[in-house]
Amino acid sequence: MSCCNHTHGVAVGCCGTAETASEITPDQWAEVHAVIARHKDTPGALITVLREAQDVVGYFPPELLDCIAEGMNIPASDVFGVVSFYSLFSLSPKGRHTIKVCTGTACYVKGIREVINRIASEYGIREGETTEDRRFDLEGVRCLGACGLAPVMVVGDDTHGAVSADKVLELLKKYT
Amino acid sequence: MREEYAARLHAPNMRHIFICGGTGCHATGSIAVKDRLVEEVAARGLGETVRIVETGCNGFCALGPLLLVHPDNIFYQKLSADDIPELVEEQLVHGRQVERLLYRDPQTKKPIPHFGDIPFFARQQPWTLRNKGIINPESIEDYIGRDGYLGTAKALLELTPESIVQEMLTSGLRGRGGAGFPTGMKWQFAQRSPGDVKYVLCNADEGDPGAFMDRSILEADPHAVLEGMIIAARAINAHQGYIYCRSEYPLAVRRVQIAIDQARALGLLGRDILGSGFDFDVEIYQGAGAFVCGEETALMRSIEGKRGMPRPRPPFPAHKGLWEKPTILNNVETLANVAQIMINGGAWYASVGTEKSKGTKVFALSGDVNNIGLVEVPMGTPLRSIVYDIGGGIPKKRKLKAVQLGGPSGGCIPEAHLDVVVDYEEIAKVGAIMGSGGAIVMDDRTCMVDMARFFLDFIQDESCGKCTPCREGTRRQLELLEKICAGNGEEGDIALLEELSAMITESALCGLGQTASNPVLSALRYFRDEFDAHITHKKCPAKRCAALLDFTVNAEKCKKCGKCYQTCPVQAIAWQKKEVAVINRDICVRCMSCFEACPFDAID
Ligand SMILES: Cc1cc2nc3c(=O)[nH]c(=O)nc-3n(C[C@H](O)[C@H](O)[C@H](O)COP(=O)(O)O)c2cc1C
Ligand code: FES
Ligand code: FES
C-alpha cells in the first residue's frame, strides 16, 4: 500500500507529477511509503516520518515533501514549515561526508574557530555549504555533548576529539 | 532476585573490569581497547575469573579511554589497544600495577593508582551519578543489583500518590533543567489537575552548549530516568510518557530503548506494573535540532509534530500541556534522583545542601581546566573548590579569568567572586545562573567581548523568530558586538546595548529571549574595561579579536623555535634557525594559527 494511492513507476512521482529530474529511486520511494504507512495514524508523527524519510533519501526534494504531505494528510505548507524550522532537515542534496563541527561554548573556548577556518579555506566552503564535488558538507552544530573532548568534530559517524587546525586536514584525508 | 544480582556484582573471587563505553571514550577508541581486552582475557584462559563490563561515561572523559579494575579499584587512563597485553599480564595475572598507564597528579607527577585517592573523584559526592562507570547500562540485572526498581516498588506498592508528592516536597529537590522550580510542587499541581489523560515527559534535549550530564546519565544509567518517570506518573496518574531526546545523541537513544524494552519484559513498564494495578508506558521521541525545543511549551509542540514554537504561559503545562492535557516535564537529572528519594526518604535528600538548595548538583566542567569531566558535588560547595580541588586548576600555569555558568541564559563569574557557593540564589546574586550545570572555565586568553558576541550569535541562530524583541532585538545587539570586535566600536554603543537588553528582557515571549541578554550584561558588569579597550583604544587585551591585532613577532619573547613558520598555512612567515621570525603582513590572512601555535606568547 502506498501513501497516496498512486503507483510509482520510474518516471511518475508520488502524486502524479512527472519526475524525470528526481534523484529518488523506486526502491527509495518504496521505503518512504513504508515509513508513511507505519506512522500515518499516529498523531504528531510528522517529525518522525521526516527524519526517517531523510535517512532514506538524504534530503527533501519538493516531490518528496508533496508525497509526505499527502500521505500524512497535512497541508504541504505545514510540512514545509516544519522542515525549514529544524536544523536536522535539509532541502538540498548533501555531500558524501558530513563534517559537523561543534560551535558550542567549550569548543569555542578551546579553538574550534581556527579549525573551521582551516577547513573553509582548504575546501572553499563555508558553514552550511557543500563542496562542489559533493565530498564534504560543513555543518556547525551547537554542542555535540562531548565537551570533555573539546574541540570536537563529527565526520559521518566518527567523533573526533581535541582536533586542531594543524591536524584537521590530515584527519579528513581518509574520507574520500 | 536483587540479592542474586547484587551478589554477582560483588562476587569475591571475581575481578571486574569496568571499561568506559561513554560517547567520549568511544571517540578516543575504547571499543578497540575492549575488543583487545576480551581477546587477551580469553587467550589466557581468565574468562572464569574476569568479567568485562562496558559501562557508560565514567565522568573523567578527557582521560579516555579509561578503565577501572574492581575490587582493587585501580584506575587506568589514556589506553590504547596495544597497552592491553601488558595490562592483562601485570594487573590480572600478577596483580602488579602498570605504572605508566596510571593517573598522575598534574603538579607532583606522582602516579595515583587508587580510584578513590584521585582528587577528581575523592571530593565528589555521587548520588545522581551513583551507578556511573560501575554497571553495564544495557543490563537491567546490573541495575537491579544496585537497588534498581526498589524505589518504584515502594512508590507503587507502599505509598499513595499524595505521599509520593509529599516525599518530593520534603526532599526540596528543584528542577535541574535550569529554572530550579521545586519538583514536588510541579507534581502537586499536575496531581490536582482534573482529567483522565495526563502525560509525563522527560526533557533530554540538553541544548545548553557545554552541558553533557544528561547525555551521560542516559548513557550510563538509563533505568534511573525511567524509574523517575514511572514514579512521577504514579503521582499524577498518567499512563503515557515520552522522552524527548535530541537526535545528536544516538548512543543515548539506543541505550534508553534497550532499557525500555528490558523494563517492559520484566513487567516494570506497561500494564499492571509489579502487580500494583497501575499502567504506564514510555516512548522515545527524537528531536530534530532546535535549541528552543528545550523550552517546555515548545517541546510539547514539537512532540505534536509541529514547529517548536513556544507559547505564553499561563496556562501552565500542569493544566494544559501536551495535546492540551495536564502534563509534567522534568529534566533527566531531576528524574534520576527520584528513585533514591523514594528509597531513603525526602528528609535524607534534604540533609545535604544549603537552606534553599538541597542535595547534589552535577556540573559538566570543561574549557581551560586540567580535569575536564563530570563533577557531582553537594549544594553549598564553593565554585573555587570545583575548579581547583576537583578540576585541578588551570593548565599551563595561566590565570583564571571567569567561569561561565548556565549557558546562553547565564553569565560569567569572575575570579573575584569564585568563592560563591553552589546554590540557586547565591549564584544568581553574582549575575549568573545555575542553569543546567555547564561550567566552562576561561583563562586570561579569553576575550569577554568576543564571548558576549559568541552567545548572541548562538541566540540569533536559535531564536524561533516568533516574537520581534528576540528576533530583531538580538540581531541589533549582535551587530553592535560584531562592530566592536571588528574595531569599529563607537562611544554610545555600550549604552545602546544596555538599552536593548532591558527592552528584550522585558518583552520577549519565552525564556530564550528573556534571558538572551544575560551573557552581555554579565560581561559588561565585570569586564567593562575590556569593552572600553576595544572601543576607545582599539585594542583587544586578550588578543582574541583578529581585527585588533597587529600580527608582529615580539623579538624579546621570541625563542626562535620556528613553530609559527611551520604552522602558517599561507607562508606569510619568514624564519631561519636561530633567527627571530618575521610576519609579512601583506600575505597574512589573520587566521591566528601562528598565535595559537606559539608556545611563548610572542605574537602581538
Ligand atoms: C530556551 C530554553 C531552552 C531550554 N532547554 C532545556 C533543555 O535543553 N533541557 C532541559 O532539561 N530544560 C531546558 N529548559 C528548561 C525547560 O523549559 C523546563 O523548565 C525544564 O525541562 C523543566 O524540568 P525541571 O523542572 O526538572 O528542571 C529550557 C528552557 C528554555 C527557556
Ligand atoms: S561545546 Fe562542543 S561538544 Fe559541547
Ligand atoms: S566517556 Fe568515558 S569517561 Fe566520559
Coordinates of C-alpha atoms in Angstrom, one line a residue, chain A residues 43-48 51 78 80-82 84-89 100 103-106 108-111 113-114 117-118 141-149 159-161 165-166, chain B residues 24 27 61-62 209-210 212 215 246-247 249 285-286 288-289 293 302-308 323 366-368 372 440 450-451 453-455 457-458 461-462 464 544 567 569 591 593:
Chain A
P43 CA -0.9 11.8 15.9
G44 CA 2.2 14.1 15.8
A45 CA 4.4 11.7 13.9
L46 CA 5.3 14.1 11.2
I47 CA 8.8 14.8 12.5
T48 CA 9.5 11.1 12.9
R51 CA 13.5 12.0 10.0
D78 CA 2.8 23.0 7.2
F80 CA 7.5 22.8 4.7
G81 CA 7.2 24.9 7.8
V82 CA 8.4 22.0 9.9
S84 CA 12.6 24.6 7.4
F85 CA 12.4 25.0 11.2
Y86 CA 14.6 22.2 12.4
S87 CA 18.3 22.1 11.6
L88 CA 18.3 18.4 11.1
F89 CA 16.4 18.7 7.9
K100 CA 29.7 18.5 12.0
T103 CA 30.3 25.5 17.7
G104 CA 29.3 25.2 21.4
T105 CA 31.0 27.2 24.1
A106 CA 33.5 24.7 25.3
Y108 CA 34.8 27.7 21.0
V109 CA 36.9 28.4 24.1
K110 CA 39.3 25.6 23.0
G111 CA 39.7 26.9 19.5
R113 CA 37.1 28.7 15.2
E114 CA 40.6 28.1 13.9
N117 CA 38.7 28.5 9.2
R118 CA 41.3 25.9 8.1
V141 CA 26.3 22.2 15.4
R142 CA 25.6 23.8 18.8
C143 CA 27.3 21.5 21.2
L144 CA 27.6 17.8 20.5
G145 CA 27.5 16.9 24.2
A146 CA 31.1 15.7 24.2
C147 CA 32.6 18.8 25.6
G148 CA 35.1 16.8 27.6
L149 CA 37.0 16.3 24.3
T159 CA 33.6 11.5 16.7
H160 CA 37.0 13.2 16.8
G161 CA 38.0 14.9 20.0
A165 CA 43.7 23.4 12.9
D166 CA 47.1 21.8 12.4
Chain B
G24 CA 33.7 10.4 24.9
A27 CA 35.5 8.6 20.4
C61 CA 36.2 11.9 29.8
A62 CA 39.3 13.8 29.0
P209 CA 26.3 24.2 25.0
G210 CA 28.9 23.0 27.4
F212 CA 26.7 16.9 28.8
R215 CA 23.7 12.6 27.9
R246 CA 18.0 15.1 20.7
S247 CA 19.0 13.1 17.6
Y249 CA 22.7 11.6 20.9
Y285 CA 10.7 11.0 20.8
Q286 CA 13.7 12.1 18.8
A288 CA 15.3 17.4 15.2
G289 CA 17.8 20.0 16.3
C293 CA 12.6 23.0 21.7
S302 CA 7.4 19.6 18.8
I303 CA 6.1 16.2 20.1
E304 CA 2.8 17.1 18.5
G305 CA 4.7 17.2 15.2
K306 CA 4.7 20.9 14.7
R307 CA 7.3 23.7 14.6
G308 CA 8.7 24.0 18.1
W323 CA -2.4 17.8 23.5
S366 CA 35.1 22.0 30.7
G367 CA 37.2 24.6 29.0
D368 CA 40.6 25.8 30.3
I372 CA 37.7 18.0 32.4
I440 CA 33.1 26.5 31.3
D450 CA 34.1 38.1 21.9
M451 CA 32.3 35.7 24.3
R453 CA 29.3 38.2 20.7
F454 CA 29.5 34.4 20.7
F455 CA 26.5 33.9 22.9
D457 CA 25.4 34.6 17.7
F458 CA 24.1 31.5 19.3
D461 CA 20.8 31.2 15.3
E462 CA 18.4 29.6 17.7
C464 CA 12.4 30.7 16.7
R544 CA 41.4 37.3 20.5
T567 CA 52.1 26.2 11.1
P569 CA 49.1 27.9 6.1
C591 CA 43.9 33.1 10.7
S593 CA 47.4 29.9 13.5

